[in-house]
JSON list of C-alpha atoms in Angstrom, two decimals:
[
{"chain": "B", "resi": 1, "resn": "UNK", "atom": "CA", "xyz": [102.84, 51.45, 126.90]},
{"chain": "B", "resi": 2, "resn": "UNK", "atom": "CA", "xyz": [99.28, 51.96, 128.17]},
{"chain": "B", "resi": 3, "resn": "UNK", "atom": "CA", "xyz": [96.81, 54.69, 127.64]},
{"chain": "B", "resi": 4, "resn": "UNK", "atom": "CA", "xyz": [94.94, 55.29, 130.83]},
{"chain": "B", "resi": 5, "resn": "UNK", "atom": "CA", "xyz": [91.98, 57.53, 130.73]},
{"chain": "B", "resi": 6, "resn": "UNK", "atom": "CA", "xyz": [90.28, 58.93, 134.29]},
{"chain": "B", "resi": 7, "resn": "UNK", "atom": "CA", "xyz": [87.39, 61.00, 134.48]},
{"chain": "B", "resi": 8, "resn": "UNK", "atom": "CA", "xyz": [86.32, 63.36, 135.82]},
{"chain": "B", "resi": 9, "resn": "UNK", "atom": "CA", "xyz": [89.47, 65.18, 135.59]},
{"chain": "B", "resi": 10, "resn": "UNK", "atom": "CA", "xyz": [88.58, 67.85, 138.04]},
{"chain": "B", "resi": 11, "resn": "UNK", "atom": "CA", "xyz": [85.44, 68.45, 140.13]},
{"chain": "B", "resi": 12, "resn": "UNK", "atom": "CA", "xyz": [84.36, 70.47, 143.09]},
{"chain": "B", "resi": 13, "resn": "UNK", "atom": "CA", "xyz": [82.53, 68.74, 145.83]},
{"chain": "B", "resi": 14, "resn": "UNK", "atom": "CA", "xyz": [80.63, 69.55, 148.77]},
{"chain": "B", "resi": 15, "resn": "UNK", "atom": "CA", "xyz": [81.49, 68.25, 152.12]},
{"chain": "B", "resi": 16, "resn": "UNK", "atom": "CA", "xyz": [79.63, 64.81, 153.39]},
{"chain": "B", "resi": 17, "resn": "UNK", "atom": "CA", "xyz": [79.13, 63.63, 149.75]},
{"chain": "B", "resi": 18, "resn": "UNK", "atom": "CA", "xyz": [80.94, 60.87, 147.79]},
{"chain": "B", "resi": 19, "resn": "UNK", "atom": "CA", "xyz": [82.48, 60.90, 144.38]},
{"chain": "B", "resi": 20, "resn": "UNK", "atom": "CA", "xyz": [83.25, 57.94, 142.13]},
{"chain": "B", "resi": 21, "resn": "UNK", "atom": "CA", "xyz": [86.61, 58.49, 139.71]},
{"chain": "B", "resi": 22, "resn": "UNK", "atom": "CA", "xyz": [86.74, 56.10, 136.49]},
{"chain": "B", "resi": 23, "resn": "UNK", "atom": "CA", "xyz": [89.73, 54.88, 135.04]},
{"chain": "B", "resi": 24, "resn": "UNK", "atom": "CA", "xyz": [89.97, 52.88, 131.75]},
{"chain": "B", "resi": 25, "resn": "UNK", "atom": "CA", "xyz": [93.15, 51.32, 130.15]},
{"chain": "B", "resi": 26, "resn": "UNK", "atom": "CA", "xyz": [93.37, 50.73, 126.53]},
{"chain": "B", "resi": 27, "resn": "UNK", "atom": "CA", "xyz": [94.51, 47.02, 127.25]},
{"chain": "B", "resi": 28, "resn": "UNK", "atom": "CA", "xyz": [93.65, 44.25, 129.50]},
{"chain": "B", "resi": 29, "resn": "UNK", "atom": "CA", "xyz": [96.03, 44.59, 132.68]},
{"chain": "B", "resi": 30, "resn": "UNK", "atom": "CA", "xyz": [96.16, 42.23, 135.85]},
{"chain": "B", "resi": 31, "resn": "UNK", "atom": "CA", "xyz": [97.00, 44.93, 138.57]},
{"chain": "B", "resi": 32, "resn": "UNK", "atom": "CA", "xyz": [95.54, 48.62, 138.54]},
{"chain": "B", "resi": 33, "resn": "UNK", "atom": "CA", "xyz": [96.76, 50.79, 141.50]},
{"chain": "B", "resi": 34, "resn": "UNK", "atom": "CA", "xyz": [95.38, 54.01, 142.82]},
{"chain": "B", "resi": 35, "resn": "UNK", "atom": "CA", "xyz": [97.31, 57.12, 144.07]},
{"chain": "B", "resi": 36, "resn": "UNK", "atom": "CA", "xyz": [96.60, 60.19, 145.91]},
{"chain": "B", "resi": 37, "resn": "UNK", "atom": "CA", "xyz": [98.94, 63.27, 145.65]},
{"chain": "B", "resi": 38, "resn": "UNK", "atom": "CA", "xyz": [97.87, 65.86, 148.08]},
{"chain": "B", "resi": 39, "resn": "UNK", "atom": "CA", "xyz": [98.93, 69.59, 147.09]},
{"chain": "B", "resi": 40, "resn": "UNK", "atom": "CA", "xyz": [102.94, 69.83, 146.71]},
{"chain": "B", "resi": 41, "resn": "UNK", "atom": "CA", "xyz": [103.18, 66.04, 148.28]},
{"chain": "B", "resi": 42, "resn": "UNK", "atom": "CA", "xyz": [104.63, 62.83, 146.64]},
{"chain": "B", "resi": 43, "resn": "UNK", "atom": "CA", "xyz": [102.41, 60.00, 145.80]},
{"chain": "B", "resi": 44, "resn": "UNK", "atom": "CA", "xyz": [100.81, 57.80, 148.36]},
{"chain": "B", "resi": 45, "resn": "UNK", "atom": "CA", "xyz": [99.43, 54.42, 147.28]},
{"chain": "B", "resi": 46, "resn": "UNK", "atom": "CA", "xyz": [95.88, 54.14, 148.44]},
{"chain": "B", "resi": 47, "resn": "UNK", "atom": "CA", "xyz": [95.45, 50.41, 147.38]},
{"chain": "B", "resi": 48, "resn": "UNK", "atom": "CA", "xyz": [95.93, 47.83, 144.57]},
{"chain": "B", "resi": 49, "resn": "UNK", "atom": "CA", "xyz": [93.03, 46.44, 142.69]},
{"chain": "B", "resi": 50, "resn": "UNK", "atom": "CA", "xyz": [92.97, 43.33, 141.20]},
{"chain": "B", "resi": 51, "resn": "UNK", "atom": "CA", "xyz": [90.23, 41.82, 138.74]},
{"chain": "B", "resi": 52, "resn": "UNK", "atom": "CA", "xyz": [87.82, 39.16, 140.65]},
{"chain": "B", "resi": 53, "resn": "UNK", "atom": "CA", "xyz": [89.21, 39.84, 144.08]},
{"chain": "B", "resi": 54, "resn": "UNK", "atom": "CA", "xyz": [88.93, 42.53, 146.70]},
{"chain": "B", "resi": 55, "resn": "UNK", "atom": "CA", "xyz": [91.11, 45.72, 146.81]},
{"chain": "B", "resi": 56, "resn": "UNK", "atom": "CA", "xyz": [94.52, 45.59, 148.82]},
{"chain": "B", "resi": 57, "resn": "UNK", "atom": "CA", "xyz": [94.50, 48.60, 150.94]},
{"chain": "B", "resi": 58, "resn": "UNK", "atom": "CA", "xyz": [97.79, 50.19, 152.29]},
{"chain": "B", "resi": 59, "resn": "UNK", "atom": "CA", "xyz": [98.09, 51.15, 155.91]},
{"chain": "B", "resi": 60, "resn": "UNK", "atom": "CA", "xyz": [95.82, 54.18, 156.52]},
{"chain": "B", "resi": 61, "resn": "UNK", "atom": "CA", "xyz": [93.60, 53.61, 153.84]},
{"chain": "B", "resi": 62, "resn": "UNK", "atom": "CA", "xyz": [90.14, 51.51, 154.41]},
{"chain": "B", "resi": 63, "resn": "UNK", "atom": "CA", "xyz": [87.52, 50.03, 152.34]},
{"chain": "B", "resi": 64, "resn": "UNK", "atom": "CA", "xyz": [84.81, 52.01, 153.58]},
{"chain": "B", "resi": 65, "resn": "UNK", "atom": "CA", "xyz": [86.38, 55.46, 153.17]},
{"chain": "B", "resi": 66, "resn": "UNK", "atom": "CA", "xyz": [87.78, 54.26, 149.71]},
{"chain": "B", "resi": 67, "resn": "UNK", "atom": "CA", "xyz": [85.78, 51.72, 147.85]},
{"chain": "B", "resi": 68, "resn": "UNK", "atom": "CA", "xyz": [87.25, 50.09, 144.74]},
{"chain": "B", "resi": 69, "resn": "UNK", "atom": "CA", "xyz": [85.73, 48.33, 142.01]},
{"chain": "B", "resi": 70, "resn": "UNK", "atom": "CA", "xyz": [87.54, 46.19, 139.27]},
{"chain": "B", "resi": 71, "resn": "UNK", "atom": "CA", "xyz": [84.76, 44.56, 137.28]},
{"chain": "B", "resi": 72, "resn": "UNK", "atom": "CA", "xyz": [87.12, 43.53, 134.48]},
{"chain": "B", "resi": 73, "resn": "UNK", "atom": "CA", "xyz": [90.73, 43.69, 133.14]},
{"chain": "B", "resi": 74, "resn": "UNK", "atom": "CA", "xyz": [90.37, 47.19, 131.48]},
{"chain": "B", "resi": 75, "resn": "UNK", "atom": "CA", "xyz": [88.34, 49.14, 134.35]},
{"chain": "B", "resi": 76, "resn": "UNK", "atom": "CA", "xyz": [88.19, 50.33, 137.76]},
{"chain": "B", "resi": 77, "resn": "UNK", "atom": "CA", "xyz": [86.54, 52.90, 140.20]},
{"chain": "B", "resi": 78, "resn": "UNK", "atom": "CA", "xyz": [87.81, 54.52, 143.25]},
{"chain": "B", "resi": 79, "resn": "UNK", "atom": "CA", "xyz": [85.09, 56.12, 145.13]},
{"chain": "B", "resi": 80, "resn": "UNK", "atom": "CA", "xyz": [86.20, 58.68, 147.86]},
{"chain": "B", "resi": 81, "resn": "UNK", "atom": "CA", "xyz": [83.22, 58.66, 150.61]},
{"chain": "B", "resi": 82, "resn": "UNK", "atom": "CA", "xyz": [81.99, 61.15, 152.95]},
{"chain": "B", "resi": 83, "resn": "UNK", "atom": "CA", "xyz": [84.20, 63.71, 151.70]},
{"chain": "B", "resi": 84, "resn": "UNK", "atom": "CA", "xyz": [85.88, 66.30, 153.72]},
{"chain": "B", "resi": 85, "resn": "UNK", "atom": "CA", "xyz": [88.23, 69.24, 152.87]},
{"chain": "B", "resi": 86, "resn": "UNK", "atom": "CA", "xyz": [91.28, 67.05, 153.96]},
{"chain": "B", "resi": 87, "resn": "UNK", "atom": "CA", "xyz": [90.48, 64.80, 150.85]},
{"chain": "B", "resi": 88, "resn": "UNK", "atom": "CA", "xyz": [91.37, 67.53, 148.44]},
{"chain": "B", "resi": 89, "resn": "UNK", "atom": "CA", "xyz": [93.69, 65.82, 146.23]},
{"chain": "B", "resi": 90, "resn": "UNK", "atom": "CA", "xyz": [94.76, 64.70, 142.88]},
{"chain": "B", "resi": 91, "resn": "UNK", "atom": "CA", "xyz": [93.98, 60.89, 142.42]},
{"chain": "B", "resi": 92, "resn": "UNK", "atom": "CA", "xyz": [95.57, 59.20, 140.03]},
{"chain": "B", "resi": 93, "resn": "UNK", "atom": "CA", "xyz": [94.99, 55.74, 138.49]},
{"chain": "B", "resi": 94, "resn": "UNK", "atom": "CA", "xyz": [98.01, 53.68, 137.37]},
{"chain": "B", "resi": 95, "resn": "UNK", "atom": "CA", "xyz": [98.95, 50.13, 135.82]},
{"chain": "B", "resi": 96, "resn": "UNK", "atom": "CA", "xyz": [102.02, 48.29, 134.69]},
{"chain": "B", "resi": 97, "resn": "UNK", "atom": "CA", "xyz": [102.15, 46.81, 130.92]},
{"chain": "B", "resi": 98, "resn": "UNK", "atom": "CA", "xyz": [104.41, 45.02, 128.89]},
{"chain": "B", "resi": 99, "resn": "UNK", "atom": "CA", "xyz": [106.63, 43.20, 131.19]},
{"chain": "B", "resi": 100, "resn": "UNK", "atom": "CA", "xyz": [108.94, 45.95, 131.55]},
{"chain": "B", "resi": 101, "resn": "UNK", "atom": "CA", "xyz": [107.99, 47.06, 135.16]},
{"chain": "B", "resi": 102, "resn": "UNK", "atom": "CA", "xyz": [106.98, 50.46, 133.98]},
{"chain": "B", "resi": 103, "resn": "UNK", "atom": "CA", "xyz": [104.27, 52.36, 135.75]},
{"chain": "B", "resi": 104, "resn": "UNK", "atom": "CA", "xyz": [101.78, 54.35, 133.64]},
{"chain": "B", "resi": 105, "resn": "UNK", "atom": "CA", "xyz": [99.59, 56.78, 135.14]},
{"chain": "B", "resi": 106, "resn": "UNK", "atom": "CA", "xyz": [96.14, 58.38, 134.37]},
{"chain": "B", "resi": 107, "resn": "UNK", "atom": "CA", "xyz": [96.20, 62.14, 133.84]},
{"chain": "B", "resi": 108, "resn": "UNK", "atom": "CA", "xyz": [94.69, 62.50, 137.22]},
{"chain": "B", "resi": 109, "resn": "UNK", "atom": "CA", "xyz": [91.54, 63.32, 138.93]},
{"chain": "B", "resi": 110, "resn": "UNK", "atom": "CA", "xyz": [91.76, 66.74, 140.71]},
{"chain": "B", "resi": 111, "resn": "UNK", "atom": "CA", "xyz": [88.92, 67.17, 143.79]},
{"chain": "B", "resi": 112, "resn": "UNK", "atom": "CA", "xyz": [88.43, 70.08, 145.63]},
{"chain": "B", "resi": 113, "resn": "UNK", "atom": "CA", "xyz": [86.25, 69.44, 148.75]},
{"chain": "B", "resi": 114, "resn": "UNK", "atom": "CA", "xyz": [84.31, 72.55, 150.31]},
{"chain": "A", "resi": 1, "resn": "UNK", "atom": "CA", "xyz": [105.37, 49.96, 152.15]},
{"chain": "A", "resi": 2, "resn": "UNK", "atom": "CA", "xyz": [109.09, 49.74, 151.26]},
{"chain": "A", "resi": 3, "resn": "UNK", "atom": "CA", "xyz": [111.26, 52.48, 152.44]},
{"chain": "A", "resi": 4, "resn": "UNK", "atom": "CA", "xyz": [113.12, 54.62, 150.34]},
{"chain": "A", "resi": 5, "resn": "UNK", "atom": "CA", "xyz": [115.01, 57.64, 151.27]},
{"chain": "A", "resi": 6, "resn": "UNK", "atom": "CA", "xyz": [115.89, 60.40, 148.38]},
{"chain": "A", "resi": 7, "resn": "UNK", "atom": "CA", "xyz": [118.14, 63.29, 148.28]},
{"chain": "A", "resi": 8, "resn": "UNK", "atom": "CA", "xyz": [118.28, 66.30, 148.42]},
{"chain": "A", "resi": 9, "resn": "UNK", "atom": "CA", "xyz": [114.88, 67.36, 148.55]},
{"chain": "A", "resi": 10, "resn": "UNK", "atom": "CA", "xyz": [115.44, 70.46, 146.79]},
{"chain": "A", "resi": 11, "resn": "UNK", "atom": "CA", "xyz": [117.99, 71.15, 144.09]},
{"chain": "A", "resi": 12, "resn": "UNK", "atom": "CA", "xyz": [118.81, 74.43, 142.31]},
{"chain": "A", "resi": 13, "resn": "UNK", "atom": "CA", "xyz": [121.27, 74.46, 139.33]},
{"chain": "A", "resi": 14, "resn": "UNK", "atom": "CA", "xyz": [122.77, 76.77, 136.64]},
{"chain": "A", "resi": 15, "resn": "UNK", "atom": "CA", "xyz": [121.62, 75.98, 133.25]},
{"chain": "A", "resi": 16, "resn": "UNK", "atom": "CA", "xyz": [124.42, 73.77, 131.60]},
{"chain": "A", "resi": 17, "resn": "UNK", "atom": "CA", "xyz": [125.44, 72.38, 135.22]},
{"chain": "A", "resi": 18, "resn": "UNK", "atom": "CA", "xyz": [124.97, 68.92, 136.15]},
{"chain": "A", "resi": 19, "resn": "UNK", "atom": "CA", "xyz": [122.58, 67.81, 138.69]},
{"chain": "A", "resi": 20, "resn": "UNK", "atom": "CA", "xyz": [122.88, 64.62, 140.91]},
{"chain": "A", "resi": 21, "resn": "UNK", "atom": "CA", "xyz": [119.90, 62.95, 142.91]},
{"chain": "A", "resi": 22, "resn": "UNK", "atom": "CA", "xyz": [120.32, 60.19, 145.01]},
{"chain": "A", "resi": 23, "resn": "UNK", "atom": "CA", "xyz": [118.05, 57.05, 146.56]},
{"chain": "A", "resi": 24, "resn": "UNK", "atom": "CA", "xyz": [118.71, 54.72, 149.26]},
{"chain": "A", "resi": 25, "resn": "UNK", "atom": "CA", "xyz": [116.66, 51.77, 149.63]},
{"chain": "A", "resi": 26, "resn": "UNK", "atom": "CA", "xyz": [116.17, 49.45, 152.20]},
{"chain": "A", "resi": 27, "resn": "UNK", "atom": "CA", "xyz": [115.29, 45.74, 150.73]},
{"chain": "A", "resi": 28, "resn": "UNK", "atom": "CA", "xyz": [118.50, 44.11, 149.52]},
{"chain": "A", "resi": 29, "resn": "UNK", "atom": "CA", "xyz": [115.84, 41.76, 147.29]},
{"chain": "A", "resi": 30, "resn": "UNK", "atom": "CA", "xyz": [115.02, 44.96, 145.32]},
{"chain": "A", "resi": 31, "resn": "UNK", "atom": "CA", "xyz": [116.15, 44.49, 141.49]},
{"chain": "A", "resi": 32, "resn": "UNK", "atom": "CA", "xyz": [114.42, 47.40, 139.70]},
{"chain": "A", "resi": 33, "resn": "UNK", "atom": "CA", "xyz": [115.12, 50.92, 139.92]},
{"chain": "A", "resi": 34, "resn": "UNK", "atom": "CA", "xyz": [113.29, 53.57, 138.22]},
{"chain": "A", "resi": 35, "resn": "UNK", "atom": "CA", "xyz": [113.36, 57.35, 137.92]},
{"chain": "A", "resi": 36, "resn": "UNK", "atom": "CA", "xyz": [110.27, 59.28, 137.41]},
{"chain": "A", "resi": 37, "resn": "UNK", "atom": "CA", "xyz": [109.56, 62.96, 136.17]},
{"chain": "A", "resi": 38, "resn": "UNK", "atom": "CA", "xyz": [106.69, 64.87, 137.24]},
{"chain": "A", "resi": 39, "resn": "UNK", "atom": "CA", "xyz": [106.44, 68.56, 135.32]},
{"chain": "A", "resi": 40, "resn": "UNK", "atom": "CA", "xyz": [104.02, 70.94, 137.10]},
{"chain": "A", "resi": 41, "resn": "UNK", "atom": "CA", "xyz": [100.37, 69.85, 136.46]},
{"chain": "A", "resi": 42, "resn": "UNK", "atom": "CA", "xyz": [101.52, 66.58, 134.74]},
{"chain": "A", "resi": 43, "resn": "UNK", "atom": "CA", "xyz": [101.55, 62.99, 135.84]},
{"chain": "A", "resi": 44, "resn": "UNK", "atom": "CA", "xyz": [104.58, 61.33, 136.62]},
{"chain": "A", "resi": 45, "resn": "UNK", "atom": "CA", "xyz": [106.51, 59.54, 133.60]},
{"chain": "A", "resi": 46, "resn": "UNK", "atom": "CA", "xyz": [109.38, 57.19, 133.46]},
{"chain": "A", "resi": 47, "resn": "UNK", "atom": "CA", "xyz": [112.45, 58.60, 132.10]},
{"chain": "A", "resi": 48, "resn": "UNK", "atom": "CA", "xyz": [115.17, 55.93, 132.91]},
{"chain": "A", "resi": 49, "resn": "UNK", "atom": "CA", "xyz": [115.41, 52.81, 134.61]},
{"chain": "A", "resi": 50, "resn": "UNK", "atom": "CA", "xyz": [118.06, 50.02, 135.47]},
{"chain": "A", "resi": 51, "resn": "UNK", "atom": "CA", "xyz": [118.09, 46.50, 136.93]},
{"chain": "A", "resi": 52, "resn": "UNK", "atom": "CA", "xyz": [120.55, 44.90, 139.25]},
{"chain": "A", "resi": 53, "resn": "UNK", "atom": "CA", "xyz": [122.43, 43.01, 137.09]},
{"chain": "A", "resi": 54, "resn": "UNK", "atom": "CA", "xyz": [123.65, 46.35, 135.11]},
{"chain": "A", "resi": 55, "resn": "UNK", "atom": "CA", "xyz": [125.51, 49.22, 137.01]},
{"chain": "A", "resi": 56, "resn": "UNK", "atom": "CA", "xyz": [125.15, 52.31, 135.07]},
{"chain": "A", "resi": 57, "resn": "UNK", "atom": "CA", "xyz": [122.53, 53.07, 131.97]},
{"chain": "A", "resi": 58, "resn": "UNK", "atom": "CA", "xyz": [122.41, 56.24, 129.98]},
{"chain": "A", "resi": 59, "resn": "UNK", "atom": "CA", "xyz": [120.13, 57.89, 127.58]},
{"chain": "A", "resi": 60, "resn": "UNK", "atom": "CA", "xyz": [121.40, 60.94, 126.20]},
{"chain": "A", "resi": 61, "resn": "UNK", "atom": "CA", "xyz": [121.72, 63.60, 128.79]},
{"chain": "A", "resi": 62, "resn": "UNK", "atom": "CA", "xyz": [120.35, 61.39, 131.61]},
{"chain": "A", "resi": 63, "resn": "UNK", "atom": "CA", "xyz": [122.01, 58.27, 133.45]},
{"chain": "A", "resi": 64, "resn": "UNK", "atom": "CA", "xyz": [121.47, 56.23, 136.61]},
{"chain": "A", "resi": 65, "resn": "UNK", "atom": "CA", "xyz": [124.15, 54.33, 138.26]},
{"chain": "A", "resi": 66, "resn": "UNK", "atom": "CA", "xyz": [123.53, 51.26, 140.98]},
{"chain": "A", "resi": 67, "resn": "UNK", "atom": "CA", "xyz": [125.34, 50.74, 143.97]},
{"chain": "A", "resi": 68, "resn": "UNK", "atom": "CA", "xyz": [124.12, 47.47, 145.10]},
{"chain": "A", "resi": 69, "resn": "UNK", "atom": "CA", "xyz": [126.24, 47.08, 148.04]},
{"chain": "A", "resi": 70, "resn": "UNK", "atom": "CA", "xyz": [125.64, 50.43, 149.49]},
{"chain": "A", "resi": 71, "resn": "UNK", "atom": "CA", "xyz": [122.15, 50.06, 148.38]},
{"chain": "A", "resi": 72, "resn": "UNK", "atom": "CA", "xyz": [122.00, 53.17, 146.62]},
{"chain": "A", "resi": 73, "resn": "UNK", "atom": "CA", "xyz": [121.07, 54.26, 142.89]},
{"chain": "A", "resi": 74, "resn": "UNK", "atom": "CA", "xyz": [121.51, 57.85, 141.65]},
{"chain": "A", "resi": 75, "resn": "UNK", "atom": "CA", "xyz": [120.24, 60.24, 138.62]},
{"chain": "A", "resi": 76, "resn": "UNK", "atom": "CA", "xyz": [122.37, 62.09, 136.78]},
{"chain": "A", "resi": 77, "resn": "UNK", "atom": "CA", "xyz": [121.27, 64.85, 134.60]},
{"chain": "A", "resi": 78, "resn": "UNK", "atom": "CA", "xyz": [124.20, 66.61, 132.34]},
{"chain": "A", "resi": 79, "resn": "UNK", "atom": "CA", "xyz": [124.05, 69.96, 130.52]},
{"chain": "A", "resi": 80, "resn": "UNK", "atom": "CA", "xyz": [120.62, 71.02, 132.37]},
{"chain": "A", "resi": 81, "resn": "UNK", "atom": "CA", "xyz": [117.92, 72.78, 130.55]},
{"chain": "A", "resi": 82, "resn": "UNK", "atom": "CA", "xyz": [115.03, 74.95, 131.77]},
{"chain": "A", "resi": 83, "resn": "UNK", "atom": "CA", "xyz": [113.03, 71.98, 130.70]},
{"chain": "A", "resi": 84, "resn": "UNK", "atom": "CA", "xyz": [114.66, 69.64, 133.11]},
{"chain": "A", "resi": 85, "resn": "UNK", "atom": "CA", "xyz": [112.87, 71.43, 136.11]},
{"chain": "A", "resi": 86, "resn": "UNK", "atom": "CA", "xyz": [110.57, 69.09, 137.59]},
{"chain": "A", "resi": 87, "resn": "UNK", "atom": "CA", "xyz": [109.90, 66.72, 140.46]},
{"chain": "A", "resi": 88, "resn": "UNK", "atom": "CA", "xyz": [112.12, 63.71, 140.26]},
{"chain": "A", "resi": 89, "resn": "UNK", "atom": "CA", "xyz": [111.04, 60.29, 142.11]},
{"chain": "A", "resi": 90, "resn": "UNK", "atom": "CA", "xyz": [112.48, 57.08, 142.80]},
{"chain": "A", "resi": 91, "resn": "UNK", "atom": "CA", "xyz": [109.88, 54.69, 143.83]},
{"chain": "A", "resi": 92, "resn": "UNK", "atom": "CA", "xyz": [110.61, 51.51, 145.39]},
{"chain": "A", "resi": 93, "resn": "UNK", "atom": "CA", "xyz": [109.08, 48.44, 144.30]},
{"chain": "A", "resi": 94, "resn": "UNK", "atom": "CA", "xyz": [107.00, 46.39, 146.79]},
{"chain": "A", "resi": 95, "resn": "UNK", "atom": "CA", "xyz": [106.67, 42.43, 147.04]},
{"chain": "A", "resi": 96, "resn": "UNK", "atom": "CA", "xyz": [103.47, 42.76, 145.09]},
{"chain": "A", "resi": 97, "resn": "UNK", "atom": "CA", "xyz": [104.41, 44.74, 141.99]},
{"chain": "A", "resi": 98, "resn": "UNK", "atom": "CA", "xyz": [103.43, 48.06, 143.72]},
{"chain": "A", "resi": 99, "resn": "UNK", "atom": "CA", "xyz": [105.61, 51.08, 143.94]},
{"chain": "A", "resi": 100, "resn": "UNK", "atom": "CA", "xyz": [106.20, 53.35, 146.65]},
{"chain": "A", "resi": 101, "resn": "UNK", "atom": "CA", "xyz": [107.04, 56.85, 146.38]},
{"chain": "A", "resi": 102, "resn": "UNK", "atom": "CA", "xyz": [109.54, 58.86, 148.42]},
{"chain": "A", "resi": 103, "resn": "UNK", "atom": "CA", "xyz": [109.29, 62.37, 148.80]},
{"chain": "A", "resi": 104, "resn": "UNK", "atom": "CA", "xyz": [110.70, 63.26, 145.45]},
{"chain": "A", "resi": 105, "resn": "UNK", "atom": "CA", "xyz": [113.49, 65.96, 144.41]},
{"chain": "A", "resi": 106, "resn": "UNK", "atom": "CA", "xyz": [112.30, 69.35, 143.13]},
{"chain": "A", "resi": 107, "resn": "UNK", "atom": "CA", "xyz": [114.68, 70.37, 140.47]},
{"chain": "A", "resi": 108, "resn": "UNK", "atom": "CA", "xyz": [115.30, 74.08, 139.48]},
{"chain": "A", "resi": 109, "resn": "UNK", "atom": "CA", "xyz": [117.46, 74.86, 136.31]},
{"chain": "A", "resi": 110, "resn": "UNK", "atom": "CA", "xyz": [118.26, 78.59, 136.33]},
{"chain": "A", "resi": 111, "resn": "UNK", "atom": "CA", "xyz": [118.40, 79.91, 132.78]}
]
């Protein structure tokens, strides 16, 4: 299993500002994933972050809006840039460990953009 | 991402009845089929999974069945309880070990 810590757990932000979400895993992992969950909706994969290479973004998500860092095998950050109210969501960090294929999630970061 | 269709989108059952949720996938090469449960305000968590070399798997009141020919798999919950009320997801695995989530099924168990 994996224990994933995210911070902040929630924040209220002003339009036009940027916020960085941190994700810490209690073990070394190859892949980390960032998801967005808008109110009442499913989870949408934003990007996959591998250590030592640039993140791979899904269709509809770009690096300028969601820059990601992956400095080592236990840590990643997601920045939500130039925020607008449409960015109000829960952002979840996740990873796969143990070879079982099970996806573990952090507790999520709830962002509200005013 | 990979395509997965989940039905129904909402489901209400009386406590004690059974609930069945079905997912249809498009990639015939898929070989791992998980079900996640997300309670209100919480993170999704794996509740059961199955691999393509197995047709059915059970864990107490929960079971998953797989039909590879028809490319669908189903979650079965028997003797439902109010704490089973949640949103259930059947994400599809992509080529790079990513998971793509469908719309989910909101299950309500009525006491």
